Amino acid sequence: MFNNPSSMGHPACLKYLSQDHVQESLAAVQPTGHLRSGAMVERVKAARVKFRKDFTWALCTYNAEHAQALDMPLSHITQYRSLAKRFKALSTVTFYMDHKLQSYERERSTFTPQVLESLARRHEERSRHLDEMVRFVQELRQCHPQILKVAN
């Protein structure tokens, strides 16, 4: 579903994506904290990331003890860290950066000081998430030695 363009373009999905509370959530994954107006491609990409994060988290909270491999969004590392003791079978974890922080130079020149400040805060947050990622792996190895084989 996450990689199927036709499902993301379904009228019901597009209607859901146009709701205000969903727009706010989707904007959070953009470097400027907002979606460009009329950029449906941007909304669909952001929705894929959000659906994937929410679905993975729901599965983990329900079935963490049996998870053997996991793709983990870096922005939710603190949540996942709270489940570290329950990941008794987790042998492979792949972290991915779900919040876009890059922007094109021509876009940067149009950013307001507030947007640039927001971007700087997001970079600081990314740094904290990377530190949390290291702590997650350390905690997992401490709780369940010999289980985790791959973390990337």
Short mmCIF file of N, CA and C in Angstrom, two decimals:
data_model
loop_
_atom_site.label_atom_id
_atom_site.label_comp_id
_atom_site.label_asym_id
_atom_site.label_seq_id
_atom_site.Cartn_x
_atom_site.Cartn_y
_atom_site.Cartn_z
N MET A 1 0.82 -1.19 0.00
CA MET A 1 0.00 0.00 0.00
C MET A 1 0.87 1.26 0.00
N PHE A 2 1.96 1.26 0.78
CA PHE A 2 2.76 2.46 0.95
C PHE A 2 3.46 2.87 -0.33
N ASN A 3 3.77 1.91 -1.18
CA ASN A 3 4.49 2.23 -2.40
C ASN A 3 3.61 2.14 -3.65
N ASN A 4 2.33 1.92 -3.46
CA ASN A 4 1.41 1.78 -4.59
C ASN A 4 0.79 3.14 -4.91
N PRO A 5 1.24 3.79 -6.00
CA PRO A 5 0.73 5.12 -6.33
C PRO A 5 -0.78 5.15 -6.54
N SER A 6 -1.35 4.08 -7.07
CA SER A 6 -2.79 4.11 -7.35
C SER A 6 -3.61 4.14 -6.06
N SER A 7 -3.15 3.46 -5.01
CA SER A 7 -3.92 3.48 -3.76
C SER A 7 -3.84 4.86 -3.11
N MET A 8 -2.70 5.53 -3.24
CA MET A 8 -2.55 6.86 -2.64
C MET A 8 -3.34 7.91 -3.43
N GLY A 9 -3.65 7.63 -4.67
CA GLY A 9 -4.41 8.57 -5.49
C GLY A 9 -5.90 8.29 -5.49
N HIS A 10 -6.33 7.31 -4.72
CA HIS A 10 -7.74 6.96 -4.62
C HIS A 10 -8.51 8.16 -4.05
N PRO A 11 -9.73 8.43 -4.58
CA PRO A 11 -10.50 9.60 -4.11
C PRO A 11 -10.68 9.65 -2.59
N ALA A 12 -10.91 8.52 -1.95
CA ALA A 12 -11.09 8.52 -0.50
C ALA A 12 -9.79 8.93 0.20
N CYS A 13 -8.68 8.46 -0.33
CA CYS A 13 -7.38 8.82 0.25
C CYS A 13 -7.10 10.31 0.04
N LEU A 14 -7.38 10.81 -1.15
CA LEU A 14 -7.16 12.23 -1.44
C LEU A 14 -8.05 13.11 -0.56
N LYS A 15 -9.28 12.66 -0.32
CA LYS A 15 -10.18 13.42 0.56
C LYS A 15 -9.61 13.46 1.98
N TYR A 16 -9.11 12.32 2.44
CA TYR A 16 -8.50 12.26 3.77
C TYR A 16 -7.29 13.19 3.84
N LEU A 17 -6.48 13.19 2.80
CA LEU A 17 -5.27 14.01 2.78
C LEU A 17 -5.56 15.50 2.79
N SER A 18 -6.76 15.89 2.38
CA SER A 18 -7.09 17.32 2.32
C SER A 18 -7.63 17.86 3.65
N GLN A 19 -7.87 17.00 4.63
CA GLN A 19 -8.37 17.45 5.92
C GLN A 19 -7.30 18.26 6.65
N ASP A 20 -7.72 19.28 7.38
CA ASP A 20 -6.79 20.20 8.04
C ASP A 20 -5.83 19.50 9.00
N HIS A 21 -6.36 18.62 9.87
CA HIS A 21 -5.48 17.98 10.85
C HIS A 21 -4.46 17.06 10.17
N VAL A 22 -4.84 16.49 9.05
CA VAL A 22 -3.91 15.65 8.29
C VAL A 22 -2.86 16.52 7.62
N GLN A 23 -3.28 17.66 7.10
CA GLN A 23 -2.34 18.59 6.46
C GLN A 23 -1.25 19.02 7.43
N GLU A 24 -1.64 19.30 8.68
CA GLU A 24 -0.65 19.71 9.68
C GLU A 24 0.36 18.61 9.94
N SER A 25 -0.14 17.39 10.02
CA SER A 25 0.74 16.25 10.26
C SER A 25 1.68 16.02 9.08
N LEU A 26 1.16 16.15 7.88
CA LEU A 26 1.97 15.95 6.68
C LEU A 26 3.01 17.04 6.54
N ALA A 27 2.65 18.24 6.92
CA ALA A 27 3.60 19.36 6.82
C ALA A 27 4.80 19.17 7.72
N ALA A 28 4.61 18.45 8.81
CA ALA A 28 5.70 18.25 9.77
C ALA A 28 6.89 17.53 9.15
N VAL A 29 6.69 16.76 8.11
CA VAL A 29 7.81 16.03 7.51
C VAL A 29 8.54 16.84 6.46
N GLN A 30 8.09 18.06 6.21
CA GLN A 30 8.74 18.92 5.23
C GLN A 30 9.77 19.81 5.91
N PRO A 31 10.83 20.20 5.21
CA PRO A 31 11.88 20.99 5.86
C PRO A 31 11.40 22.34 6.38
N THR A 32 10.43 22.92 5.71
CA THR A 32 9.95 24.24 6.13
C THR A 32 8.80 24.15 7.11
N GLY A 33 8.29 22.94 7.34
CA GLY A 33 7.16 22.77 8.24
C GLY A 33 5.83 23.11 7.59
N HIS A 34 5.81 23.26 6.28
CA HIS A 34 4.55 23.49 5.59
C HIS A 34 4.61 22.88 4.20
N LEU A 35 3.43 22.58 3.68
CA LEU A 35 3.31 22.03 2.33
C LEU A 35 3.07 23.16 1.35
N ARG A 36 3.70 23.05 0.20
CA ARG A 36 3.42 24.05 -0.83
C ARG A 36 1.98 23.86 -1.30
N SER A 37 1.29 24.94 -1.50
CA SER A 37 -0.11 24.83 -1.92
C SER A 37 -0.20 24.19 -3.28
N GLY A 38 -1.13 23.27 -3.40
CA GLY A 38 -1.38 22.63 -4.68
C GLY A 38 -0.39 21.54 -5.06
N ALA A 39 0.55 21.22 -4.21
CA ALA A 39 1.55 20.20 -4.54
C ALA A 39 1.06 18.83 -4.06
N MET A 40 0.14 18.22 -4.81
CA MET A 40 -0.44 16.95 -4.40
C MET A 40 0.63 15.85 -4.34
N VAL A 41 1.61 15.90 -5.21
CA VAL A 41 2.69 14.90 -5.17
C VAL A 41 3.38 14.95 -3.81
N GLU A 42 3.62 16.15 -3.33
CA GLU A 42 4.25 16.34 -2.02
C GLU A 42 3.37 15.76 -0.92
N ARG A 43 2.07 15.98 -1.01
CA ARG A 43 1.14 15.46 -0.01
C ARG A 43 1.12 13.94 -0.01
N VAL A 44 1.11 13.36 -1.19
CA VAL A 44 1.07 11.90 -1.30
C VAL A 44 2.35 11.29 -0.73
N LYS A 45 3.49 11.88 -1.04
CA LYS A 45 4.76 11.37 -0.49
C LYS A 45 4.75 11.48 1.03
N ALA A 46 4.31 12.61 1.54
CA ALA A 46 4.26 12.80 2.99
C ALA A 46 3.28 11.82 3.63
N ALA A 47 2.17 11.56 2.96
CA ALA A 47 1.18 10.62 3.48
C ALA A 47 1.74 9.21 3.55
N ARG A 48 2.51 8.82 2.55
CA ARG A 48 3.14 7.49 2.58
C ARG A 48 4.01 7.34 3.82
N VAL A 49 4.79 8.37 4.10
CA VAL A 49 5.67 8.34 5.27
C VAL A 49 4.84 8.23 6.54
N LYS A 50 3.79 9.05 6.64
CA LYS A 50 2.95 9.04 7.83
C LYS A 50 2.24 7.70 8.02
N PHE A 51 1.63 7.18 6.96
CA PHE A 51 0.94 5.90 7.07
C PHE A 51 1.90 4.79 7.48
N ARG A 52 3.08 4.80 6.89
CA ARG A 52 4.08 3.77 7.21
C ARG A 52 4.48 3.86 8.68
N LYS A 53 4.72 5.08 9.17
CA LYS A 53 5.10 5.26 10.58
C LYS A 53 3.99 4.79 11.51
N ASP A 54 2.77 5.23 11.24
CA ASP A 54 1.65 4.90 12.12
C ASP A 54 1.37 3.40 12.13
N PHE A 55 1.42 2.77 10.96
CA PHE A 55 1.15 1.35 10.85
C PHE A 55 2.22 0.53 11.57
N THR A 56 3.48 0.89 11.37
CA THR A 56 4.58 0.18 12.02
C THR A 56 4.49 0.31 13.53
N TRP A 57 4.19 1.50 14.00
CA TRP A 57 4.08 1.72 15.45
C TRP A 57 2.93 0.89 16.03
N ALA A 58 1.80 0.87 15.35
CA ALA A 58 0.66 0.09 15.82
C ALA A 58 1.02 -1.40 15.93
N LEU A 59 1.70 -1.92 14.93
CA LEU A 59 2.12 -3.32 14.97
C LEU A 59 3.09 -3.59 16.12
N CYS A 60 4.01 -2.67 16.33
CA CYS A 60 5.01 -2.86 17.38
C CYS A 60 4.40 -2.83 18.77
N THR A 61 3.48 -1.93 19.00
CA THR A 61 2.88 -1.86 20.33
C THR A 61 2.07 -3.12 20.63
N TYR A 62 1.54 -3.72 19.60
CA TYR A 62 0.74 -4.93 19.76
C TYR A 62 1.60 -6.19 19.85
N ASN A 63 2.70 -6.22 19.10
CA ASN A 63 3.42 -7.47 18.90
C ASN A 63 4.94 -7.31 18.99
N ALA A 64 5.44 -6.46 19.84
CA ALA A 64 6.88 -6.19 19.91
C ALA A 64 7.70 -7.43 20.24
N GLU A 65 7.18 -8.30 21.07
CA GLU A 65 7.93 -9.49 21.49
C GLU A 65 8.29 -10.42 20.33
N HIS A 66 7.52 -10.36 19.26
CA HIS A 66 7.75 -11.28 18.14
C HIS A 66 8.40 -10.62 16.93
N ALA A 67 8.60 -9.32 16.98
CA ALA A 67 9.21 -8.61 15.84
C ALA A 67 10.65 -9.08 15.66
N GLN A 68 10.99 -9.48 14.43
CA GLN A 68 12.34 -9.94 14.13
C GLN A 68 13.12 -8.91 13.32
N ALA A 69 12.41 -8.11 12.56
CA ALA A 69 13.04 -7.05 11.75
C ALA A 69 12.13 -5.84 11.78
N LEU A 70 12.74 -4.67 11.75
CA LEU A 70 11.94 -3.46 11.89
C LEU A 70 12.59 -2.30 11.15
N ASP A 71 11.79 -1.56 10.40
CA ASP A 71 12.20 -0.29 9.81
C ASP A 71 11.64 0.79 10.72
N MET A 72 12.52 1.55 11.34
CA MET A 72 12.12 2.48 12.39
C MET A 72 12.34 3.94 11.97
N PRO A 73 11.28 4.77 12.03
CA PRO A 73 11.46 6.19 11.71
C PRO A 73 12.24 6.89 12.82
N LEU A 74 13.25 7.61 12.43
CA LEU A 74 14.12 8.26 13.40
C LEU A 74 13.36 9.26 14.28
N SER A 75 12.34 9.90 13.73
CA SER A 75 11.60 10.90 14.52
C SER A 75 10.81 10.28 15.67
N HIS A 76 10.60 8.96 15.64
CA HIS A 76 9.83 8.28 16.69
C HIS A 76 10.73 7.42 17.58
N ILE A 77 12.02 7.65 17.55
CA ILE A 77 12.96 6.80 18.27
C ILE A 77 12.67 6.74 19.77
N THR A 78 12.21 7.82 20.36
CA THR A 78 11.92 7.83 21.79
C THR A 78 10.78 6.87 22.11
N GLN A 79 9.76 6.84 21.26
CA GLN A 79 8.65 5.90 21.46
C GLN A 79 9.16 4.47 21.40
N TYR A 80 9.94 4.17 20.38
CA TYR A 80 10.44 2.81 20.21
C TYR A 80 11.38 2.42 21.34
N ARG A 81 12.12 3.37 21.83
CA ARG A 81 13.03 3.09 22.94
C ARG A 81 12.26 2.61 24.16
N SER A 82 11.04 3.11 24.33
CA SER A 82 10.21 2.69 25.46
C SER A 82 9.82 1.21 25.34
N LEU A 83 9.95 0.64 24.15
CA LEU A 83 9.61 -0.78 23.93
C LEU A 83 10.85 -1.68 23.88
N ALA A 84 12.02 -1.13 24.10
CA ALA A 84 13.27 -1.89 23.91
C ALA A 84 13.26 -3.22 24.66
N LYS A 85 12.77 -3.23 25.88
CA LYS A 85 12.76 -4.47 26.67
C LYS A 85 11.83 -5.52 26.08
N ARG A 86 10.84 -5.09 25.31
CA ARG A 86 9.89 -6.03 24.71
C ARG A 86 10.37 -6.61 23.38
N PHE A 87 11.39 -6.02 22.77
CA PHE A 87 11.90 -6.51 21.49
C PHE A 87 12.83 -7.70 21.71
N LYS A 88 12.27 -8.82 22.16
CA LYS A 88 13.05 -10.00 22.54
C LYS A 88 13.60 -10.77 21.35
N ALA A 89 13.04 -10.58 20.17
CA ALA A 89 13.47 -11.34 18.99
C ALA A 89 14.02 -10.44 17.89
N LEU A 90 14.17 -9.16 18.15
CA LEU A 90 14.57 -8.21 17.11
C LEU A 90 16.04 -8.40 16.73
N SER A 91 16.26 -8.94 15.54
CA SER A 91 17.64 -9.20 15.10
C SER A 91 18.12 -8.17 14.07
N THR A 92 17.19 -7.48 13.42
CA THR A 92 17.56 -6.49 12.41
C THR A 92 16.71 -5.23 12.57
N VAL A 93 17.38 -4.10 12.69
CA VAL A 93 16.66 -2.83 12.74
C VAL A 93 17.30 -1.88 11.74
N THR A 94 16.45 -1.24 10.95
CA THR A 94 16.90 -0.25 9.97
C THR A 94 16.23 1.07 10.33
N PHE A 95 17.04 2.06 10.58
CA PHE A 95 16.53 3.39 10.90
C PHE A 95 16.42 4.19 9.61
N TYR A 96 15.35 4.97 9.48
CA TYR A 96 15.25 5.85 8.32
C TYR A 96 14.85 7.25 8.76
N MET A 97 15.36 8.21 8.02
CA MET A 97 15.09 9.62 8.32
C MET A 97 13.80 10.01 7.61
N ASP A 98 12.76 10.18 8.39
CA ASP A 98 11.44 10.44 7.84
C ASP A 98 11.12 11.92 7.72
N HIS A 99 11.90 12.78 8.32
CA HIS A 99 11.68 14.22 8.18
C HIS A 99 12.71 14.78 7.23
N LYS A 100 12.23 15.36 6.17
CA LYS A 100 13.10 15.95 5.15
C LYS A 100 13.69 17.25 5.69
N LEU A 101 15.01 17.35 5.66
CA LEU A 101 15.66 18.57 6.14
C LEU A 101 16.44 19.27 5.05
N GLN A 102 16.55 18.64 3.91
CA GLN A 102 17.27 19.26 2.81
C GLN A 102 16.34 20.17 2.04
N SER A 103 16.92 21.19 1.48
CA SER A 103 16.17 22.08 0.59
C SER A 103 17.12 22.54 -0.50
N TYR A 104 16.55 22.88 -1.61
CA TYR A 104 17.36 23.36 -2.71
C TYR A 104 17.80 24.80 -2.43
N GLU A 105 18.98 25.14 -2.92
CA GLU A 105 19.54 26.47 -2.65
C GLU A 105 18.59 27.57 -3.12
N ARG A 106 17.94 27.36 -4.27
CA ARG A 106 17.02 28.40 -4.75
C ARG A 106 15.81 28.54 -3.82
N GLU A 107 15.39 27.43 -3.19
CA GLU A 107 14.31 27.52 -2.21
C GLU A 107 14.78 28.25 -0.96
N ARG A 108 15.98 27.94 -0.51
CA ARG A 108 16.52 28.55 0.71
C ARG A 108 16.56 30.07 0.63
N SER A 109 16.84 30.57 -0.54
CA SER A 109 16.94 32.03 -0.68
C SER A 109 15.59 32.72 -0.49
N THR A 110 14.50 31.96 -0.58
CA THR A 110 13.17 32.54 -0.40
C THR A 110 12.62 32.33 1.01
N PHE A 111 13.35 31.61 1.86
CA PHE A 111 12.87 31.32 3.21
C PHE A 111 12.90 32.57 4.08
N THR A 112 11.88 32.70 4.89
CA THR A 112 11.83 33.79 5.86
C THR A 112 12.75 33.45 7.03
N PRO A 113 13.10 34.44 7.84
CA PRO A 113 13.92 34.15 9.02
C PRO A 113 13.27 33.10 9.95
N GLN A 114 11.94 33.12 10.04
CA GLN A 114 11.24 32.16 10.88
C GLN A 114 11.42 30.74 10.34
N VAL A 115 11.34 30.58 9.03
CA VAL A 115 11.51 29.26 8.43
C VAL A 115 12.94 28.78 8.63
N LEU A 116 13.91 29.66 8.46
CA LEU A 116 15.31 29.29 8.67
C LEU A 116 15.55 28.89 10.13
N GLU A 117 14.92 29.60 11.05
CA GLU A 117 15.03 29.25 12.47
C GLU A 117 14.40 27.89 12.74
N SER A 118 13.25 27.65 12.13
CA SER A 118 12.58 26.36 12.28
C SER A 118 13.45 25.23 11.73
N LEU A 119 14.07 25.47 10.61
CA LEU A 119 14.96 24.48 10.00
C LEU A 119 16.15 24.20 10.92
N ALA A 120 16.69 25.23 11.54
CA ALA A 120 17.81 25.05 12.48
C ALA A 120 17.37 24.20 13.68
N ARG A 121 16.16 24.45 14.19
CA ARG A 121 15.63 23.65 15.30
C ARG A 121 15.47 22.19 14.89
N ARG A 122 15.02 21.98 13.66
CA ARG A 122 14.84 20.61 13.17
C ARG A 122 16.18 19.88 13.06
N HIS A 123 17.23 20.61 12.69
CA HIS A 123 18.56 20.00 12.63
C HIS A 123 19.03 19.60 14.03
N GLU A 124 18.76 20.45 15.01
CA GLU A 124 19.10 20.13 16.40
C GLU A 124 18.32 18.90 16.87
N GLU A 125 17.04 18.86 16.50
CA GLU A 125 16.20 17.72 16.86
C GLU A 125 16.74 16.45 16.21
N ARG A 126 17.16 16.54 14.97
CA ARG A 126 17.74 15.38 14.28
C ARG A 126 18.96 14.87 15.04
N SER A 127 19.78 15.77 15.51
CA SER A 127 20.97 15.39 16.27
C SER A 127 20.58 14.64 17.55
N ARG A 128 19.54 15.12 18.23
CA ARG A 128 19.06 14.42 19.44
C ARG A 128 18.53 13.04 19.08
N HIS A 129 17.82 12.94 17.96
CA HIS A 129 17.29 11.64 17.54
C HIS A 129 18.42 10.66 17.23
N LEU A 130 19.49 11.14 16.63
CA LEU A 130 20.63 10.26 16.34
C LEU A 130 21.26 9.76 17.64
N ASP A 131 21.35 10.63 18.64
CA ASP A 131 21.86 10.20 19.95
C ASP A 131 20.94 9.15 20.57
N GLU A 132 19.63 9.37 20.46
CA GLU A 132 18.64 8.40 20.97
C GLU A 132 18.76 7.07 20.24
N MET A 133 19.05 7.11 18.95
CA MET A 133 19.20 5.89 18.17
C MET A 133 20.34 5.05 18.75
N VAL A 134 21.46 5.69 19.04
CA VAL A 134 22.60 4.98 19.63
C VAL A 134 22.21 4.38 20.98
N ARG A 135 21.50 5.16 21.80
CA ARG A 135 21.07 4.65 23.10
C ARG A 135 20.09 3.48 22.95
N PHE A 136 19.22 3.54 21.95
CA PHE A 136 18.29 2.45 21.70
C PHE A 136 19.04 1.15 21.41
N VAL A 137 20.02 1.22 20.53
CA VAL A 137 20.80 0.03 20.17
C VAL A 137 21.55 -0.48 21.40
N GLN A 138 22.14 0.41 22.17
CA GLN A 138 22.86 0.00 23.38
C GLN A 138 21.91 -0.68 24.37
N GLU A 139 20.74 -0.08 24.56
CA GLU A 139 19.77 -0.64 25.50
C GLU A 139 19.27 -2.00 25.02
N LEU A 140 19.02 -2.11 23.73
CA LEU A 140 18.56 -3.38 23.17
C LEU A 140 19.61 -4.47 23.37
N ARG A 141 20.85 -4.13 23.13
CA ARG A 141 21.94 -5.11 23.31
C ARG A 141 22.11 -5.48 24.78
N GLN A 142 21.86 -4.53 25.67
CA GLN A 142 21.98 -4.81 27.10
C GLN A 142 20.83 -5.71 27.57
N CYS A 143 19.62 -5.43 27.11
CA CYS A 143 18.44 -6.21 27.53
C CYS A 143 18.43 -7.60 26.92
N HIS A 144 18.85 -7.70 25.67
CA HIS A 144 18.77 -8.97 24.94
C HIS A 144 20.10 -9.23 24.22
N PRO A 145 21.13 -9.60 24.97
CA PRO A 145 22.43 -9.84 24.34
C PRO A 145 22.33 -10.95 23.30
N GLN A 146 23.13 -10.85 22.28
CA GLN A 146 23.23 -11.87 21.23
C GLN A 146 22.04 -11.90 20.27
N ILE A 147 21.03 -11.07 20.45
CA ILE A 147 19.85 -11.10 19.57
C ILE A 147 20.03 -10.16 18.39
N LEU A 148 20.33 -8.90 18.65
CA LEU A 148 20.47 -7.91 17.58
C LEU A 148 21.74 -8.19 16.77
N LYS A 149 21.56 -8.45 15.49
CA LYS A 149 22.69 -8.76 14.60
C LYS A 149 23.02 -7.60 13.68
N VAL A 150 21.99 -6.86 13.23
CA VAL A 150 22.20 -5.78 12.26
C VAL A 150 21.42 -4.55 12.68
N ALA A 151 22.11 -3.42 12.72
CA ALA A 151 21.47 -2.13 12.95
C ALA A 151 22.07 -1.15 11.96
N ASN A 152 21.24 -0.63 11.07
CA ASN A 152 21.74 0.35 10.10
C ASN A 152 20.70 1.41 9.83
#
